[in-house]
CSV table of C-alpha atoms in Angstrom, one decimal:
chain,number,residue,atom,x,y,z
V,1,UNK,CA,0.0,0.0,0.0
V,2,UNK,CA,3.0,2.3,0.7
V,3,UNK,CA,4.0,2.1,-3.0
V,4,UNK,CA,0.5,2.7,-4.2
V,5,UNK,CA,0.2,5.8,-2.2
V,6,UNK,CA,3.3,7.3,-3.8
V,7,UNK,CA,1.5,7.5,-7.2
V,8,UNK,CA,-0.2,10.9,-8.0
V,9,UNK,CA,-3.7,10.2,-9.2
V,10,UNK,CA,-4.6,13.9,-9.3
V,11,UNK,CA,-2.2,16.5,-10.6
V,12,UNK,CA,-3.2,20.2,-10.7
V,13,UNK,CA,-0.6,22.7,-12.1
V,14,UNK,CA,-1.1,26.5,-12.1
V,15,UNK,CA,-4.9,26.2,-12.3
V,16,UNK,CA,-6.7,29.5,-13.0
V,17,UNK,CA,-10.3,30.1,-13.5
V,18,UNK,CA,-12.0,33.5,-14.3
V,19,UNK,CA,-15.6,34.4,-14.5
V,20,UNK,CA,-15.4,37.6,-16.4
V,21,UNK,CA,-13.6,40.0,-14.1
V,22,UNK,CA,-13.9,37.6,-11.1
V,23,UNK,CA,-10.6,35.8,-10.5
V,24,UNK,CA,-12.0,32.7,-8.7
V,25,UNK,CA,-8.9,30.5,-8.7
V,26,UNK,CA,-5.4,32.0,-8.9
V,27,UNK,CA,-2.7,29.6,-10.0
V,28,UNK,CA,-3.5,26.6,-7.7
V,29,UNK,CA,-1.0,23.7,-7.7
V,30,UNK,CA,-1.2,20.4,-5.8
V,31,UNK,CA,-1.0,16.7,-6.2
V,32,UNK,CA,-3.1,13.9,-4.5
V,33,UNK,CA,-1.7,10.4,-4.3
V,34,UNK,CA,-3.5,7.2,-4.7
V,35,UNK,CA,-5.1,6.0,-1.4
V,36,UNK,CA,-5.1,9.5,0.3
V,37,UNK,CA,-8.1,10.8,2.1
V,38,UNK,CA,-7.8,14.6,1.7
V,39,UNK,CA,-9.9,17.3,3.4
V,40,UNK,CA,-10.5,20.2,1.0
V,41,UNK,CA,-11.4,23.2,3.1
V,42,UNK,CA,-12.2,26.8,2.5
V,43,UNK,CA,-14.8,29.5,3.4
V,44,UNK,CA,-17.6,30.3,1.0
V,45,UNK,CA,-16.3,31.9,-2.1
V,46,UNK,CA,-12.8,30.7,-1.6
V,47,UNK,CA,-12.6,28.8,-4.9
V,48,UNK,CA,-13.0,25.3,-3.5
V,49,UNK,CA,-16.0,24.3,-5.6
V,50,UNK,CA,-14.5,25.8,-8.7
V,51,UNK,CA,-11.4,23.6,-8.2
V,52,UNK,CA,-13.5,20.5,-7.8
V,53,UNK,CA,-15.6,21.3,-10.8
V,54,UNK,CA,-12.5,21.8,-12.9
V,55,UNK,CA,-11.0,18.5,-11.7
V,56,UNK,CA,-14.2,16.6,-12.5
V,57,UNK,CA,-14.5,18.1,-16.1
V,58,UNK,CA,-17.6,20.1,-15.1
V,59,UNK,CA,-15.8,23.4,-15.8
V,60,UNK,CA,-13.0,24.2,-18.3
V,61,UNK,CA,-10.0,26.0,-16.6
V,62,UNK,CA,-9.0,29.4,-18.0
V,63,UNK,CA,-5.4,28.2,-17.8
V,64,UNK,CA,-3.3,25.6,-16.2
V,65,UNK,CA,-3.2,21.8,-16.5
V,66,UNK,CA,-5.1,19.0,-14.7
V,67,UNK,CA,-4.3,15.4,-15.1
V,68,UNK,CA,-6.3,12.5,-13.6
V,69,UNK,CA,-4.5,9.1,-13.6
V,70,UNK,CA,-2.1,10.6,-16.2
V,71,UNK,CA,-4.9,11.8,-18.5
V,72,UNK,CA,-5.4,15.4,-19.4
V,73,UNK,CA,-9.0,16.5,-18.4
V,74,UNK,CA,-9.4,18.6,-21.6
V,75,UNK,CA,-8.1,16.0,-24.0
V,76,UNK,CA,-9.8,12.9,-22.4
V,77,UNK,CA,-12.9,14.2,-20.5
V,78,UNK,CA,-15.0,11.1,-21.1
V,79,UNK,CA,-12.3,8.7,-19.7
V,80,UNK,CA,-11.6,11.1,-16.8
V,81,UNK,CA,-15.2,11.2,-15.7
V,82,UNK,CA,-15.3,7.4,-15.4
V,83,UNK,CA,-12.6,7.7,-12.7
V,84,UNK,CA,-14.9,9.7,-10.4
V,85,UNK,CA,-17.7,8.9,-8.0
V,86,UNK,CA,-19.5,11.9,-6.6
V,87,UNK,CA,-21.7,12.4,-3.6
V,88,UNK,CA,-23.1,15.9,-3.7
V,89,UNK,CA,-24.3,17.8,-0.6
V,90,UNK,CA,-28.0,17.4,-1.7
V,91,UNK,CA,-28.3,13.7,-2.6
V,92,UNK,CA,-29.6,13.3,-6.2
V,93,UNK,CA,-32.3,10.7,-5.4
V,94,UNK,CA,-35.7,9.9,-7.0
V,95,UNK,CA,-37.9,9.5,-3.9
V,96,UNK,CA,-40.6,7.5,-5.7
V,97,UNK,CA,-38.1,4.8,-6.9
V,98,UNK,CA,-37.3,1.6,-5.0
V,99,UNK,CA,-33.7,1.8,-3.9
V,100,UNK,CA,-32.6,-1.2,-5.9
V,101,UNK,CA,-34.2,0.2,-9.1
V,102,UNK,CA,-32.5,3.5,-8.5
V,103,UNK,CA,-29.1,1.8,-8.2
V,104,UNK,CA,-29.8,-0.2,-11.3
V,105,UNK,CA,-30.8,3.0,-13.2
V,106,UNK,CA,-27.6,4.7,-12.2
V,107,UNK,CA,-25.5,1.6,-13.0
V,108,UNK,CA,-27.0,1.5,-16.5
V,109,UNK,CA,-26.1,5.2,-17.0
V,110,UNK,CA,-22.6,4.2,-16.1
V,111,UNK,CA,-22.5,1.5,-18.8
V,112,UNK,CA,-23.1,-1.6,-16.6
V,113,UNK,CA,-25.6,-4.3,-17.4
V,114,UNK,CA,-26.6,-7.9,-16.8
V,115,UNK,CA,-24.8,-9.9,-14.2
V,116,UNK,CA,-22.0,-7.3,-13.8
V,117,UNK,CA,-24.6,-4.8,-12.8
V,118,UNK,CA,-26.4,-7.1,-10.4
V,119,UNK,CA,-23.0,-8.0,-8.7
V,120,UNK,CA,-22.1,-4.4,-8.4
V,121,UNK,CA,-25.4,-3.5,-6.7
V,122,UNK,CA,-25.0,-6.4,-4.3
V,123,UNK,CA,-21.4,-5.4,-3.6
V,124,UNK,CA,-22.0,-1.7,-2.9
V,125,UNK,CA,-25.1,-2.5,-0.9
V,126,UNK,CA,-23.1,-4.7,1.3
V,127,UNK,CA,-20.2,-2.1,1.4
V,128,UNK,CA,-22.4,0.7,2.6
V,129,UNK,CA,-24.8,-1.5,4.7
V,130,UNK,CA,-28.1,-0.9,2.8
V,131,UNK,CA,-28.9,-4.5,1.7
V,132,UNK,CA,-31.8,-4.7,4.1
V,133,UNK,CA,-33.5,-1.6,2.6
V,134,UNK,CA,-33.0,-2.2,-1.1
V,135,UNK,CA,-36.7,-3.2,-1.5
V,136,UNK,CA,-38.0,0.0,0.0
V,137,UNK,CA,-39.0,3.2,-1.7
V,138,UNK,CA,-36.2,5.8,-1.3
V,139,UNK,CA,-38.6,8.4,0.1
V,140,UNK,CA,-39.5,6.2,3.0
V,141,UNK,CA,-35.9,5.8,4.1
V,142,UNK,CA,-34.3,7.8,7.0
V,143,UNK,CA,-31.8,10.6,6.2
V,144,UNK,CA,-28.9,8.3,7.1
V,145,UNK,CA,-30.1,5.5,4.7
V,146,UNK,CA,-30.8,8.0,1.9
V,147,UNK,CA,-27.2,9.3,2.3
V,148,UNK,CA,-25.9,5.7,2.1
V,149,UNK,CA,-28.0,5.0,-1.0
V,150,UNK,CA,-26.5,8.1,-2.6
V,151,UNK,CA,-23.0,6.9,-1.6
V,152,UNK,CA,-23.8,3.5,-3.2
V,153,UNK,CA,-24.6,5.3,-6.5
V,154,UNK,CA,-21.3,7.1,-6.4
V,155,UNK,CA,-19.6,3.7,-6.0
V,156,UNK,CA,-21.6,1.7,-8.4
V,157,UNK,CA,-19.0,1.8,-11.2
V,158,UNK,CA,-16.1,1.2,-8.8
V,159,UNK,CA,-14.4,4.6,-9.3
V,160,UNK,CA,-10.7,5.2,-8.4
V,161,UNK,CA,-11.6,8.7,-6.9
V,162,UNK,CA,-14.5,9.5,-4.6
V,163,UNK,CA,-15.5,13.1,-4.0
V,164,UNK,CA,-17.8,13.7,-1.0
V,165,UNK,CA,-19.4,17.1,-0.5
V,166,UNK,CA,-20.6,17.6,3.1
V,167,UNK,CA,-21.4,13.9,3.5
V,168,UNK,CA,-22.7,14.1,7.1
V,169,UNK,CA,-24.9,17.3,6.9
V,170,UNK,CA,-28.2,16.6,8.6
V,171,UNK,CA,-27.3,13.3,10.1
V,172,UNK,CA,-27.7,12.4,13.8
V,173,UNK,CA,-24.5,11.7,15.9
V,174,UNK,CA,-24.7,8.0,15.5
V,175,UNK,CA,-25.1,8.3,11.7
V,176,UNK,CA,-22.2,10.7,11.6
V,177,UNK,CA,-19.9,8.2,13.3
V,178,UNK,CA,-21.1,5.4,10.9
V,179,UNK,CA,-20.4,7.6,7.8
V,180,UNK,CA,-17.0,8.6,9.2
V,181,UNK,CA,-16.1,5.0,9.6
V,182,UNK,CA,-17.3,4.1,6.2
V,183,UNK,CA,-15.3,6.9,4.6
V,184,UNK,CA,-12.1,5.6,6.2
V,185,UNK,CA,-12.9,2.1,5.0
V,186,UNK,CA,-13.5,3.3,1.4
V,187,UNK,CA,-10.2,5.2,1.5
V,188,UNK,CA,-8.3,1.9,1.9
V,189,UNK,CA,-8.6,1.2,-1.8
V,190,UNK,CA,-9.4,4.5,-3.5
V,191,UNK,CA,-8.6,8.2,-3.3
V,192,UNK,CA,-11.1,10.3,-1.4
V,193,UNK,CA,-11.6,14.1,-1.4
V,194,UNK,CA,-13.8,15.3,1.4
V,195,UNK,CA,-15.1,18.8,0.9
V,196,UNK,CA,-16.6,20.1,4.2
V,197,UNK,CA,-17.0,23.0,6.6
V,198,UNK,CA,-17.0,20.7,9.6
V,199,UNK,CA,-13.5,20.6,10.9
V,200,UNK,CA,-14.2,17.7,13.2
V,201,UNK,CA,-14.9,15.6,10.1
V,202,UNK,CA,-11.5,16.4,8.8
V,203,UNK,CA,-9.7,15.4,11.9
V,204,UNK,CA,-11.7,12.2,12.3
V,205,UNK,CA,-11.3,11.0,8.7
V,206,UNK,CA,-8.5,12.7,6.7
V,207,UNK,CA,-4.8,12.0,6.2
V,208,UNK,CA,-4.1,15.4,4.8
V,209,UNK,CA,-5.7,18.9,4.6
V,210,UNK,CA,-5.7,21.5,1.8
V,211,UNK,CA,-7.0,24.9,2.8
V,212,UNK,CA,-7.9,27.4,0.0
V,213,UNK,CA,-8.7,31.0,0.5
V,214,UNK,CA,-9.4,33.8,-2.1
V,215,UNK,CA,-8.4,31.4,-4.9
V,216,UNK,CA,-5.1,30.5,-3.4
V,217,UNK,CA,-3.9,27.5,-1.4
V,218,UNK,CA,-2.9,28.8,2.0
V,219,UNK,CA,-2.0,25.5,3.7
V,220,UNK,CA,-1.3,21.9,2.7
V,221,UNK,CA,-0.2,19.0,5.0
V,222,UNK,CA,-1.3,16.6,7.7
V,223,UNK,CA,-3.2,18.1,10.6
V,224,UNK,CA,-0.1,17.6,12.8
V,225,UNK,CA,2.2,19.3,10.2
V,226,UNK,CA,-0.1,22.3,9.8
V,227,UNK,CA,-0.4,22.9,13.5
V,228,UNK,CA,3.3,22.6,14.1
V,229,UNK,CA,4.1,24.8,11.1
V,230,UNK,CA,1.7,27.6,12.0
V,231,UNK,CA,1.9,27.5,15.7
V,232,UNK,CA,5.7,27.4,16.1
V,233,UNK,CA,5.6,31.0,17.5
V,234,UNK,CA,2.2,31.3,19.2
V,235,UNK,CA,0.9,34.6,20.6
V,236,UNK,CA,0.6,35.2,24.3
V,237,UNK,CA,-2.6,36.3,25.9
V,238,UNK,CA,-2.1,38.9,28.6
V,239,UNK,CA,-5.0,40.0,30.9
V,240,UNK,CA,-4.3,43.0,33.2
V,241,UNK,CA,-6.5,44.8,35.8
V,242,UNK,CA,-7.5,48.2,34.5
V,243,UNK,CA,-9.4,50.2,37.1
V,244,UNK,CA,-9.3,53.3,34.9
V,245,UNK,CA,-8.2,54.5,31.4
V,246,UNK,CA,-8.5,52.7,28.1
V,247,UNK,CA,-5.3,50.7,28.1
V,248,UNK,CA,-3.6,52.9,25.5
V,249,UNK,CA,-0.5,53.4,27.8
V,250,UNK,CA,-0.2,49.6,28.2
V,251,UNK,CA,-0.4,49.2,24.4
V,252,UNK,CA,2.2,51.8,23.8
V,253,UNK,CA,4.6,50.2,26.3
V,254,UNK,CA,4.2,46.8,24.8
V,255,UNK,CA,4.6,48.0,21.2
V,256,UNK,CA,7.9,49.8,22.3
V,257,UNK,CA,9.6,46.5,23.2
V,258,UNK,CA,12.0,45.4,20.6
V,259,UNK,CA,11.1,41.7,21.1
V,260,UNK,CA,7.4,42.4,20.4
V,261,UNK,CA,6.3,42.0,16.8
V,262,UNK,CA,2.8,43.3,17.4
V,263,UNK,CA,0.2,43.8,20.2
V,264,UNK,CA,-3.5,43.7,19.6
V,265,UNK,CA,-6.1,44.6,22.2
V,266,UNK,CA,-9.1,42.3,22.5
V,267,UNK,CA,-12.5,42.9,24.3
V,268,UNK,CA,-12.0,41.5,27.8
V,269,UNK,CA,-15.8,41.2,28.4
V,270,UNK,CA,-15.3,42.1,32.1
V,271,UNK,CA,-15.3,45.7,33.5
V,272,UNK,CA,-11.9,46.7,34.9
V,273,UNK,CA,-9.9,44.2,32.9
V,274,UNK,CA,-7.8,44.8,29.8
V,275,UNK,CA,-6.8,41.9,27.4
V,276,UNK,CA,-4.1,42.0,24.8
V,277,UNK,CA,-2.7,39.5,22.4
V,278,UNK,CA,1.1,39.8,22.2
V,279,UNK,CA,3.0,38.3,19.2
V,280,UNK,CA,6.7,38.0,20.0
V,281,UNK,CA,9.4,38.0,17.3
V,282,UNK,CA,10.6,34.6,16.2
V,283,UNK,CA,12.6,32.6,18.7
V,284,UNK,CA,11.8,31.6,22.3
V,285,UNK,CA,8.9,31.9,24.7
V,286,UNK,CA,8.3,35.6,25.6
V,287,UNK,CA,6.1,35.0,28.7
V,288,UNK,CA,9.0,35.5,31.1
V,289,UNK,CA,9.8,38.9,29.5
V,290,UNK,CA,6.2,39.9,29.7
V,291,UNK,CA,6.0,39.0,33.4
V,292,UNK,CA,9.1,41.0,34.1
V,293,UNK,CA,7.6,44.0,32.1
V,294,UNK,CA,4.4,43.8,34.1
V,295,UNK,CA,6.3,43.8,37.3
V,296,UNK,CA,8.5,46.8,36.3
V,297,UNK,CA,5.4,48.8,35.2
V,298,UNK,CA,3.4,47.9,38.4
V,299,UNK,CA,0.5,46.4,36.4
V,300,UNK,CA,-1.7,43.9,38.2
V,301,UNK,CA,-1.4,40.6,36.3
V,302,UNK,CA,-4.6,38.6,36.1
V,303,UNK,CA,-3.7,36.0,33.5
V,304,UNK,CA,-1.0,35.0,31.0
V,305,UNK,CA,-1.0,32.1,28.7
V,306,UNK,CA,0.2,31.0,25.2
V,307,UNK,CA,-2.6,30.9,22.6
V,308,UNK,CA,-2.1,27.4,21.1
V,309,UNK,CA,-4.3,27.0,18.0
V,310,UNK,CA,-6.4,24.0,17.3
V,311,UNK,CA,-7.5,23.2,13.8
V,312,UNK,CA,-10.5,25.5,14.1
V,313,UNK,CA,-8.3,28.4,15.3
V,314,UNK,CA,-5.8,27.7,12.5
V,315,UNK,CA,-8.6,27.7,9.9
V,316,UNK,CA,-9.8,31.1,11.2
V,317,UNK,CA,-6.3,32.5,11.2
V,318,UNK,CA,-5.6,31.4,7.6
V,319,UNK,CA,-8.9,32.5,6.2
V,320,UNK,CA,-9.7,35.7,8.1
V,321,UNK,CA,-10.3,38.8,6.0
């Protein structure tokens, strides 16, 4: 499996997409290897959906190159589309159809027929645990089972790449755990791109995270790599008693220190208290210097701590306006 994971199945090079004067994607480059489960994150309007649509041949790029399993998406779109299975956020289901008939219908659209189709339906039904509801009308199924039926249609043609768009939205906690487990299982023998706004989903299921903001990739790596890379010099939160004044003298004194890169005041939320975030210059923990400064100035220290980011904090930091 280690050798398989070294093979890039998705290669995106200098991808750009413009809609008139709107520059949605600005030279995005990345690779995804076979067998990776990748979280593709970004706020609304970041260019995330545009990238995925270009990768799946739904949109033509303005410039740049995309290769799927070595095939150029613009030269071989039909062959490229066969490589993908897609679970959209709003499951494309016909609620009046029996689940089995729906999967047969999708399978026929994918070019399957006869025994091959029957075997694939049985296989994916077992894989996503819907065999017991195949005889029911789709509209009578629970949200969790409908999501599983839609996942089965994405798998019916045994794609190499699976794209999941918000796969757990609307599910109860038990169903969420089940779908997470299923995604990890599916990732054992195919590449999975998970597009979501739910950061817990990424931590629970993904090997790697790509964060896109304003049409640019701002982070790419494993959760551990990203947290280590972007929190190597975390800011320090300083809370000081402030019976009077607006804290401007404190801010001026902090900003005058040569080892302080920047100081930002924050709403303390409590009368008589002043809170400031202090970002030290690279190298070392500056809490000792801050405590010494507080003592020299005669300030009343209420709290001091390093602001260690979790994935949610990192996401906000990288995508804030």
